[in-house]
Amino acid sequence: MRILTEISENLQKGKATIVKELVQQASDEGIPVQQILDEGLLAGMSIIGEKFKNNEVFVPEVLVAARAMNMGAALLKPLMASAGVEAAGKVCIGTVKGDLHDIGKNLVKMMMEGKGLEVIDLGTDVAPETYVQTAIDQGCQIICCSALLTTTMGVMEEVVKKADEAGIRSKVKIMVGGAPVTQTFCDQIGADCYTADAAVAMCRSA
Ligand code: B1M
């Protein structure tokens, strides 16, 4: 459908106001919410995610596309609830204790939201107990930990331990990322999944 392609194309260009208008128009024309989401917004975000992974677009483009995505999705949110469209899953994300870097974490969050996940943002300087308690209280399937400092990446091991102690380890996947984090480190601390960038994080979380 032409209008859905236009939503996807404008989202990729970061044209948030146009995306919002087109989403409204599509909804007024009676196109089902799920179809607007899948074939318009998410289709555009997936293309941006792929291009980001391949270094064809960079952080600023991803941020404006994600903003357009969020504006379109905000318009659909009440309609989704009444149409019974469920979020694909629930995630809590934060930058680990002692670490205030949040640009990468915010990108990962936006990409995940773009993929239809409900994301609880715990912010920066997040204690291991907070991730675990949030996962318990909110029923998250994934805990996402970001770290940019070599001195703070060890906190991720604490998150794994606390999840174990709380008895939720088998129910919750722990995803780790950030510039100093590696697959070897992920394996060492017993986390479930390492991703090098936001685009891969989005794909792996889906
Ligand atoms: Co800081 N800083 N910083 N810094 N900073 C780095 C990280 C550093 C490498 C700079 C350097 O020395 N070359 C260095 C760390 C060295 C180390 O530990 N090896 C460093 C340092 C030392 C510090 C301070 C200690 C400096 C000081 O005060 N002496 C201090 C620490 C403060 C603290 O956190 N307690 C500090 C402070 C700051 C600012 C506040 C000034 C600012 C942060 C602003 C903010 O985030 N709101 C800042 C910045 C901007 C940087 C650099 C320049 C850029 C980081 C960034 O945002 N990159 C950085 C140097 C660099 O990387 N070139 C540096 C862009 C972002 C999109 O990438 O975060 O890697 P990134 O995220 C990627 C992936 O890693 C991945 O996806 C993202 C997108 O693809 N990813 C995940 C991230 N989290 C993920 C989670 C996932 C999956 C993927 O799953 C859960």
mmCIF file of C-alpha atoms in Angstrom, residues 143-146 156 174-178 181-182 185-186 189 191 193-196:
data_model
loop_
_atom_site.group_PDB
_atom_site.id
_atom_site.type_symbol
_atom_site.label_atom_id
_atom_site.label_comp_id
_atom_site.label_asym_id
_atom_site.label_seq_id
_atom_site.Cartn_x
_atom_site.Cartn_y
_atom_site.Cartn_z
ATOM 1 C CA ILE A 143 17.628 -7.403 31.249
ATOM 2 C CA CYS A 144 19.892 -5.167 29.134
ATOM 3 C CA CYS A 145 23.111 -3.801 30.624
ATOM 4 C CA SER A 146 25.255 -1.202 28.923
ATOM 5 C CA MET A 156 27.432 -6.886 34.772
ATOM 6 C CA ILE A 174 20.697 -11.042 30.271
ATOM 7 C CA MET A 175 22.011 -9.037 27.321
ATOM 8 C CA VAL A 176 25.264 -7.072 27.630
ATOM 9 C CA GLY A 177 26.882 -4.448 25.409
ATOM 10 C CA GLY A 178 28.948 -1.297 25.192
ATOM 11 C CA VAL A 181 32.330 -5.489 26.281
ATOM 12 C CA THR A 182 33.142 -8.565 24.188
ATOM 13 C CA PHE A 185 33.551 -11.285 28.539
ATOM 14 C CA CYS A 186 29.871 -12.168 28.105
ATOM 15 C CA ILE A 189 30.368 -13.759 33.380
ATOM 16 C CA ALA A 191 25.405 -13.591 30.532
ATOM 17 C CA CYS A 193 23.889 -12.517 24.853
ATOM 18 C CA TYR A 194 26.430 -9.960 23.659
ATOM 19 C CA THR A 195 25.768 -7.574 20.818
ATOM 20 C CA ALA A 196 28.253 -5.112 19.391
#
